[in-house]
């Protein structure tokens, strides 16, 4: 067994590998870029080595620097995690030439399966069904249009060296395919250094289901069940679960055997994932093989009781698999969501900044796991992926795992950057998800116009109103005691408040108790058992034997409340104040129609217009790159460009002016 390994990665996957290595008694070496000098993975490792500047190309992708770090620290092996150099055949070969073990497959398997075009050909030759399409690199726009017409729309363009949704575009007609081809090729070149694009038929309403395999060096290969990753946005997974509730046992076994068959063809070693597209009749088609550990591997670990990272390390050290296929048992159900620094209200644009508050859900329960890559005070930058960590729950069945996930997400405190936590809380409560009525089109079907404010239910209005009135009354009492004066008006007629929510007034009565309060709203009365105190951002109470979690923060004279996936602005007033508030004149929003503001922090890579140019609605104005994704800003209406305030290559902050119009 190895005495020391180097982790050629960062963030949560680096921390996750370090945890297993420490449990195995193996020393670890972390590598880091300039901006990651205080990162969590650096703190957790036994040793650390500086690689270079913050750009990935000058640090985490610098093969020579990583190999030098191995030699400097005498690390015997490298675990690449996922992303970065995890599927780089040349890096694998260079390590081997230096006498360092690559914890993963050999260079041949990486190249053959990492090249999506070659992988499809190998699968076809092995008698495995693949998605209809053209399995050669597309030369130009004219060729892609001709092939699309032949295959029939809709089609999907994919990067030959791609993964993680980068370099992928769906085209439903000839107009979409022209721009889609250029954007896919540009993104593929930017992310993988390989601009080759191929084309496939886009299967309508498919499910994305994958098989986890593990193989040793003497030909033993087993599959560790399946995972469903159908809920995606822009071809990037949002939520994963294991096992898939859609598959029957016969299809599950056939998919597992197919994954093992393909792995044997390429002489696979280590952990890998064979991904399939499954139609509504449970016909499955080979999609691709990822020759690395997957982001979503924890759900497989929870339902099989295995440690995939440990298995990878043992296989790389020359050990045979301890498990046989008959030993693999699936127990219960697991769900994983990715907590990311992105703003759902701004079309999931990246968010950067410092984590000023960060408290993951209580992990005392064995059925909650959180794989983190940050700690409170950490800086979220534009240079890397937006993922902060992965929240995973396990239950005896799917409903139990979902219920636990709802509570875990509602318990999660994170501030300083915008995140998708609230959206995920809303997602796992969605009726279609609950009923397992999903496909890879779920997001586009349910949120065609983006994420809109959630309309609160009658029960939500009651709980939000009652909690807000209680919190406000606590503040009033506290302020009065501190100053000797009444800092906010005492309740009229005892403890009557008017809560303004969703532009409507809701009368709430509050009666304070020693360990909570009683609240009334019309004929509805509820008892809240709570020990909440001023300063707590998370409100926790038991109401009629049901646990209620609510994030509540005082903003000016009002409150911001996050509850059950909803985001609400609240005012709590006395009845007299509420009457007078109805006569207040609403403030007009600022006119920003003559400016193009940056909707996110990022790098301005291209300005597509010049001063004095007339642009039409829908024309491209500029391209901003952030967290490895290209974002195109277009004109909302016909305009004339007056001035360009920034230059390509410049870093932008949120709301910074890029262009002015006249």
Coordinates of C-alpha atoms in Angstrom, one line a residue, residues 10-336:
X10 CA -9.0 21.2 -5.1
X11 CA -12.3 21.9 -3.4
X12 CA -14.7 19.2 -2.1
X13 CA -13.2 16.3 -4.1
X14 CA -9.7 16.9 -2.7
X15 CA -11.1 17.1 0.8
X16 CA -13.1 13.9 0.2
X17 CA -10.0 12.0 -1.0
X18 CA -7.9 13.2 1.9
X19 CA -10.6 11.9 4.4
X20 CA -10.4 8.4 3.0
X21 CA -6.6 8.4 2.7
X22 CA -6.3 9.5 6.4
X23 CA -8.6 6.7 7.4
X24 CA -6.4 4.2 5.5
X25 CA -3.3 5.6 7.2
X26 CA -1.9 7.2 4.0
X27 CA -0.3 10.6 4.2
X28 CA -1.5 13.2 1.8
X29 CA -0.1 16.1 -0.3
X30 CA -2.3 19.0 -1.4
X31 CA -1.4 21.3 -4.3
X32 CA -2.8 24.8 -4.6
X33 CA -2.9 27.9 -6.7
X34 CA -2.3 31.5 -5.4
X35 CA -5.9 32.1 -4.6
X36 CA -6.2 28.8 -2.8
X37 CA -3.4 29.2 -0.3
X38 CA -5.8 29.1 2.6
X39 CA -8.2 26.7 1.1
X40 CA -9.7 23.8 3.2
X41 CA -8.0 21.1 1.2
X42 CA -4.6 22.7 1.9
X43 CA -5.4 22.8 5.7
X44 CA -6.6 19.2 5.8
X45 CA -3.6 17.6 4.0
X46 CA -0.3 16.6 5.7
X47 CA 1.7 18.6 3.3
X48 CA 1.1 21.2 0.5
X49 CA 2.9 22.5 -2.5
X50 CA 2.3 25.8 -4.3
X51 CA 1.7 25.3 -8.1
X52 CA 1.3 28.8 -9.5
X53 CA -1.1 31.7 -10.3
X54 CA -4.8 31.4 -9.9
X55 CA -5.6 30.5 -13.5
X56 CA -6.1 26.7 -13.8
X57 CA -3.9 26.6 -16.9
X58 CA -1.0 27.9 -14.7
X59 CA -1.7 25.7 -11.7
X60 CA -4.0 22.8 -11.5
X61 CA -3.5 22.0 -15.2
X62 CA 0.3 22.5 -15.0
X63 CA 1.5 18.8 -15.4
X64 CA 5.2 19.6 -15.0
X65 CA 4.6 21.4 -11.7
X66 CA 2.4 18.6 -10.3
X67 CA 5.0 16.0 -11.2
X68 CA 7.7 18.1 -9.6
X69 CA 5.6 18.4 -6.5
X70 CA 5.4 14.6 -6.4
X71 CA 9.1 14.3 -6.6
X72 CA 9.7 17.0 -4.0
X73 CA 7.4 15.3 -1.5
X74 CA 8.1 11.7 -2.5
X75 CA 4.5 11.0 -3.2
X76 CA 4.2 7.6 -4.7
X77 CA 0.8 8.1 -6.5
X78 CA -1.5 10.8 -7.7
X79 CA -5.3 10.8 -7.3
X80 CA -6.7 13.3 -9.9
X81 CA -10.3 13.6 -8.6
X82 CA -12.6 14.8 -11.4
X83 CA -12.1 17.6 -13.8
X84 CA -8.7 19.2 -14.4
X85 CA -6.2 16.4 -15.4
X86 CA -8.4 13.4 -14.4
X87 CA -9.0 12.4 -18.0
X88 CA -5.7 13.4 -19.5
X89 CA -3.9 10.5 -21.1
X90 CA -0.6 12.4 -21.5
X91 CA -0.5 13.2 -17.7
X92 CA -1.1 9.5 -16.9
X93 CA 1.9 8.6 -19.2
X94 CA 4.2 11.3 -17.8
X95 CA 3.5 10.1 -14.3
X96 CA 4.2 6.5 -15.2
X97 CA 7.5 7.5 -16.9
X98 CA 8.5 9.3 -13.6
X99 CA 7.7 6.2 -11.6
X100 CA 4.5 7.6 -10.1
X101 CA 1.3 5.7 -10.0
X102 CA -1.9 7.3 -11.5
X103 CA -4.9 6.3 -9.4
X104 CA -7.2 5.6 -12.3
X105 CA -7.3 3.8 -15.7
X106 CA -4.3 3.6 -18.1
X107 CA -3.7 6.1 -20.8
X108 CA -5.3 3.9 -23.5
X109 CA -8.6 3.6 -21.7
X110 CA -8.6 7.4 -21.0
X111 CA -8.0 8.3 -24.6
X112 CA -10.4 5.8 -26.1
X113 CA -13.3 6.5 -23.8
X114 CA -12.5 10.2 -23.3
X115 CA -12.8 10.8 -27.0
X116 CA -16.6 10.7 -27.4
X117 CA -16.4 10.0 -31.1
X118 CA -14.0 7.0 -30.7
X119 CA -16.0 5.7 -27.7
X120 CA -19.2 5.5 -29.8
X121 CA -17.3 3.5 -32.4
X122 CA -15.9 1.1 -29.8
X123 CA -19.4 0.6 -28.3
X124 CA -20.9 -0.1 -31.7
X125 CA -18.2 -2.6 -32.5
X126 CA -19.0 -4.3 -29.2
X127 CA -22.6 -4.6 -30.2
X128 CA -23.9 -1.9 -27.8
X129 CA -26.7 0.3 -29.0
X130 CA -25.7 4.0 -29.4
X131 CA -27.7 7.1 -30.1
X132 CA -28.3 7.7 -33.8
X133 CA -26.0 10.4 -35.2
X134 CA -22.8 11.2 -37.1
X135 CA -19.8 9.9 -35.4
X136 CA -17.2 12.0 -37.0
X137 CA -15.9 15.5 -36.2
X138 CA -17.9 18.2 -38.0
X139 CA -15.7 20.4 -40.3
X140 CA -17.8 23.5 -40.7
X141 CA -21.3 25.1 -40.4
X142 CA -22.4 24.0 -43.8
X143 CA -21.6 20.4 -43.0
X144 CA -23.4 20.5 -39.6
X145 CA -26.5 21.9 -41.3
X146 CA -26.6 19.2 -43.9
X147 CA -26.1 16.4 -41.4
X148 CA -28.8 17.9 -39.1
X149 CA -31.3 17.9 -42.0
X150 CA -30.5 14.3 -42.7
X151 CA -30.8 13.1 -39.1
X152 CA -33.9 15.3 -38.4
X153 CA -34.4 17.9 -35.7
X154 CA -33.9 18.2 -32.8
X155 CA -30.2 17.4 -32.6
X156 CA -27.5 17.9 -30.1
X157 CA -24.0 19.1 -30.7
X158 CA -21.3 17.7 -28.4
X159 CA -17.6 18.3 -27.8
X160 CA -15.6 15.2 -28.7
X161 CA -13.4 15.7 -25.6
X162 CA -16.2 17.2 -23.5
X163 CA -17.9 16.6 -20.2
X164 CA -19.9 18.4 -17.5
X165 CA -22.2 20.0 -20.1
X166 CA -19.4 22.1 -21.6
X167 CA -19.4 22.3 -25.4
X168 CA -23.0 21.1 -25.7
X169 CA -25.9 22.8 -27.6
X170 CA -29.4 21.5 -28.5
X171 CA -30.7 22.8 -31.9
X172 CA -34.4 22.5 -32.7
X173 CA -34.1 24.1 -36.1
X174 CA -31.6 25.4 -38.8
X175 CA -31.4 28.9 -37.3
X176 CA -30.3 27.5 -33.9
X177 CA -27.7 25.1 -35.3
X178 CA -25.6 27.8 -36.9
X179 CA -24.9 29.8 -33.7
X180 CA -25.0 26.6 -31.7
X181 CA -22.1 25.1 -33.6
X182 CA -19.9 28.1 -33.2
X183 CA -20.7 28.4 -29.5
X184 CA -20.2 24.7 -28.8
X185 CA -16.8 24.7 -30.7
X186 CA -15.6 27.9 -28.8
X187 CA -16.6 26.5 -25.4
X188 CA -15.0 23.1 -26.2
X189 CA -11.8 24.8 -27.3
X190 CA -11.8 26.9 -24.1
X191 CA -12.5 24.1 -21.7
X192 CA -10.7 21.1 -23.3
X193 CA -8.2 22.5 -25.8
X194 CA -10.0 20.5 -28.4
X195 CA -12.7 22.2 -30.6
X196 CA -13.9 19.0 -32.4
X197 CA -17.7 18.7 -32.4
X198 CA -20.0 15.8 -33.4
X199 CA -23.7 15.5 -33.7
X200 CA -26.4 13.2 -32.4
X201 CA -30.2 12.9 -32.6
X202 CA -31.7 14.5 -29.5
X203 CA -34.0 12.0 -27.8
X204 CA -37.2 13.6 -26.5
X205 CA -38.1 13.1 -22.8
X206 CA -35.2 10.8 -22.0
X207 CA -33.8 9.7 -18.7
X208 CA -30.1 10.0 -17.9
X209 CA -29.0 6.8 -16.0
X210 CA -25.5 5.7 -15.4
X211 CA -23.8 2.6 -14.1
X212 CA -20.8 2.8 -11.6
X213 CA -18.2 0.2 -12.3
X214 CA -14.9 -0.7 -10.5
X215 CA -12.2 -2.9 -12.0
X216 CA -8.9 -4.3 -10.8
X217 CA -5.7 -5.1 -12.7
X218 CA -6.4 -8.8 -13.1
X219 CA -9.7 -8.6 -15.0
X220 CA -12.3 -8.5 -12.2
X221 CA -15.0 -6.0 -13.0
X222 CA -18.2 -5.4 -11.1
X223 CA -21.0 -2.7 -11.2
X224 CA -22.2 -1.0 -8.1
X225 CA -25.8 -0.4 -9.1
X226 CA -27.1 2.6 -11.0
X227 CA -27.7 6.3 -10.5
X228 CA -30.3 8.6 -12.1
X229 CA -29.2 12.1 -13.1
X230 CA -32.2 13.2 -15.2
X231 CA -32.7 16.6 -13.6
X232 CA -30.3 18.8 -15.4
X233 CA -29.9 22.4 -16.5
X234 CA -27.9 23.2 -19.6
X235 CA -26.7 19.6 -19.6
X236 CA -25.3 19.9 -16.1
X237 CA -26.6 17.7 -13.4
X238 CA -28.6 19.4 -10.6
X239 CA -29.7 16.4 -8.6
X240 CA -28.7 12.7 -8.5
X241 CA -30.2 9.7 -6.9
X242 CA -29.6 6.0 -6.5
X243 CA -31.1 3.7 -7.4
X244 CA -33.3 4.8 -10.3
X245 CA -36.9 4.3 -9.4
X246 CA -37.7 4.1 -13.1
X247 CA -35.8 1.0 -13.9
X248 CA -37.1 -2.6 -13.4
X249 CA -34.7 -5.3 -12.2
X250 CA -34.3 -6.8 -15.7
X251 CA -33.3 -3.5 -17.3
X252 CA -31.0 -2.6 -14.4
X253 CA -29.2 -6.0 -14.7
X254 CA -28.8 -5.6 -18.5
X255 CA -27.4 -2.1 -18.2
X256 CA -24.9 -3.3 -15.5
X257 CA -23.8 -6.2 -17.7
X258 CA -23.5 -3.8 -20.7
X259 CA -21.3 -1.4 -18.7
X260 CA -19.0 -4.3 -17.6
X261 CA -18.8 -5.6 -21.2
X262 CA -17.7 -2.2 -22.5
X263 CA -15.2 -1.9 -19.7
X264 CA -13.6 -5.2 -20.5
X265 CA -13.3 -4.2 -24.2
X266 CA -11.0 -1.4 -23.2
X267 CA -9.1 -3.2 -20.5
X268 CA -10.4 -0.9 -17.8
X269 CA -8.9 -0.5 -14.3
X270 CA -10.2 1.6 -11.4
X271 CA -13.5 3.4 -11.0
X272 CA -15.5 4.6 -14.0
X273 CA -19.0 5.4 -15.1
X274 CA -20.9 4.2 -18.2
X275 CA -23.7 6.6 -19.0
X276 CA -26.9 5.8 -20.9
X277 CA -29.9 7.6 -22.3
X278 CA -33.1 5.7 -21.5
X279 CA -36.3 6.3 -23.4
X280 CA -39.9 6.0 -22.0
X281 CA -40.0 2.3 -22.9
X282 CA -36.7 1.6 -21.0
X283 CA -34.7 1.1 -24.2
X284 CA -31.2 2.3 -23.3
X285 CA -28.4 3.8 -25.5
X286 CA -24.8 4.2 -24.7
X287 CA -24.0 7.9 -24.2
X288 CA -20.4 8.0 -23.0
X289 CA -18.0 6.7 -20.4
X290 CA -16.3 8.9 -17.8
X291 CA -12.9 7.5 -16.9
X292 CA -12.8 9.0 -13.4
X293 CA -14.7 9.3 -10.2
X294 CA -18.0 11.1 -10.6
X295 CA -19.3 14.1 -8.7
X296 CA -22.3 12.0 -7.8
X297 CA -20.4 8.9 -6.4
X298 CA -21.6 9.4 -2.8
X299 CA -25.2 8.3 -3.6
X300 CA -23.7 4.9 -4.7
X301 CA -21.6 4.7 -1.6
X302 CA -24.6 5.3 0.7
X303 CA -26.8 2.6 -0.9
X304 CA -24.0 0.0 -1.3
X305 CA -22.0 0.7 1.8
X306 CA -18.7 1.0 -0.1
X307 CA -16.0 3.6 -0.3
X308 CA -15.2 4.1 -4.0
X309 CA -12.1 6.2 -3.3
X310 CA -10.7 3.5 -1.1
X311 CA -11.3 0.9 -3.8
X312 CA -9.6 3.1 -6.4
X313 CA -6.5 3.4 -4.2
X314 CA -6.3 -0.3 -3.4
X315 CA -6.7 -1.2 -7.1
X316 CA -4.0 1.3 -8.1
X317 CA -1.7 -0.3 -5.4
X318 CA -2.1 -3.7 -7.1
X319 CA -4.8 -5.3 -4.9
X320 CA -7.6 -7.4 -6.3
X321 CA -11.2 -6.5 -5.7
X322 CA -12.6 -7.9 -2.4
X323 CA -16.2 -7.7 -3.7
X324 CA -17.9 -10.1 -6.1
X325 CA -20.9 -9.1 -8.1
X326 CA -23.1 -11.2 -5.9
X327 CA -21.9 -9.3 -2.8
X328 CA -23.3 -6.0 -4.1
X329 CA -26.5 -5.2 -2.3
X330 CA -28.6 -2.1 -2.7
X331 CA -30.1 -0.8 0.6
X332 CA -32.5 2.1 0.7
X333 CA -32.4 5.2 -1.4
X334 CA -29.9 8.2 -1.6
X335 CA -30.2 11.7 -3.1
X336 CA -27.5 14.2 -3.7

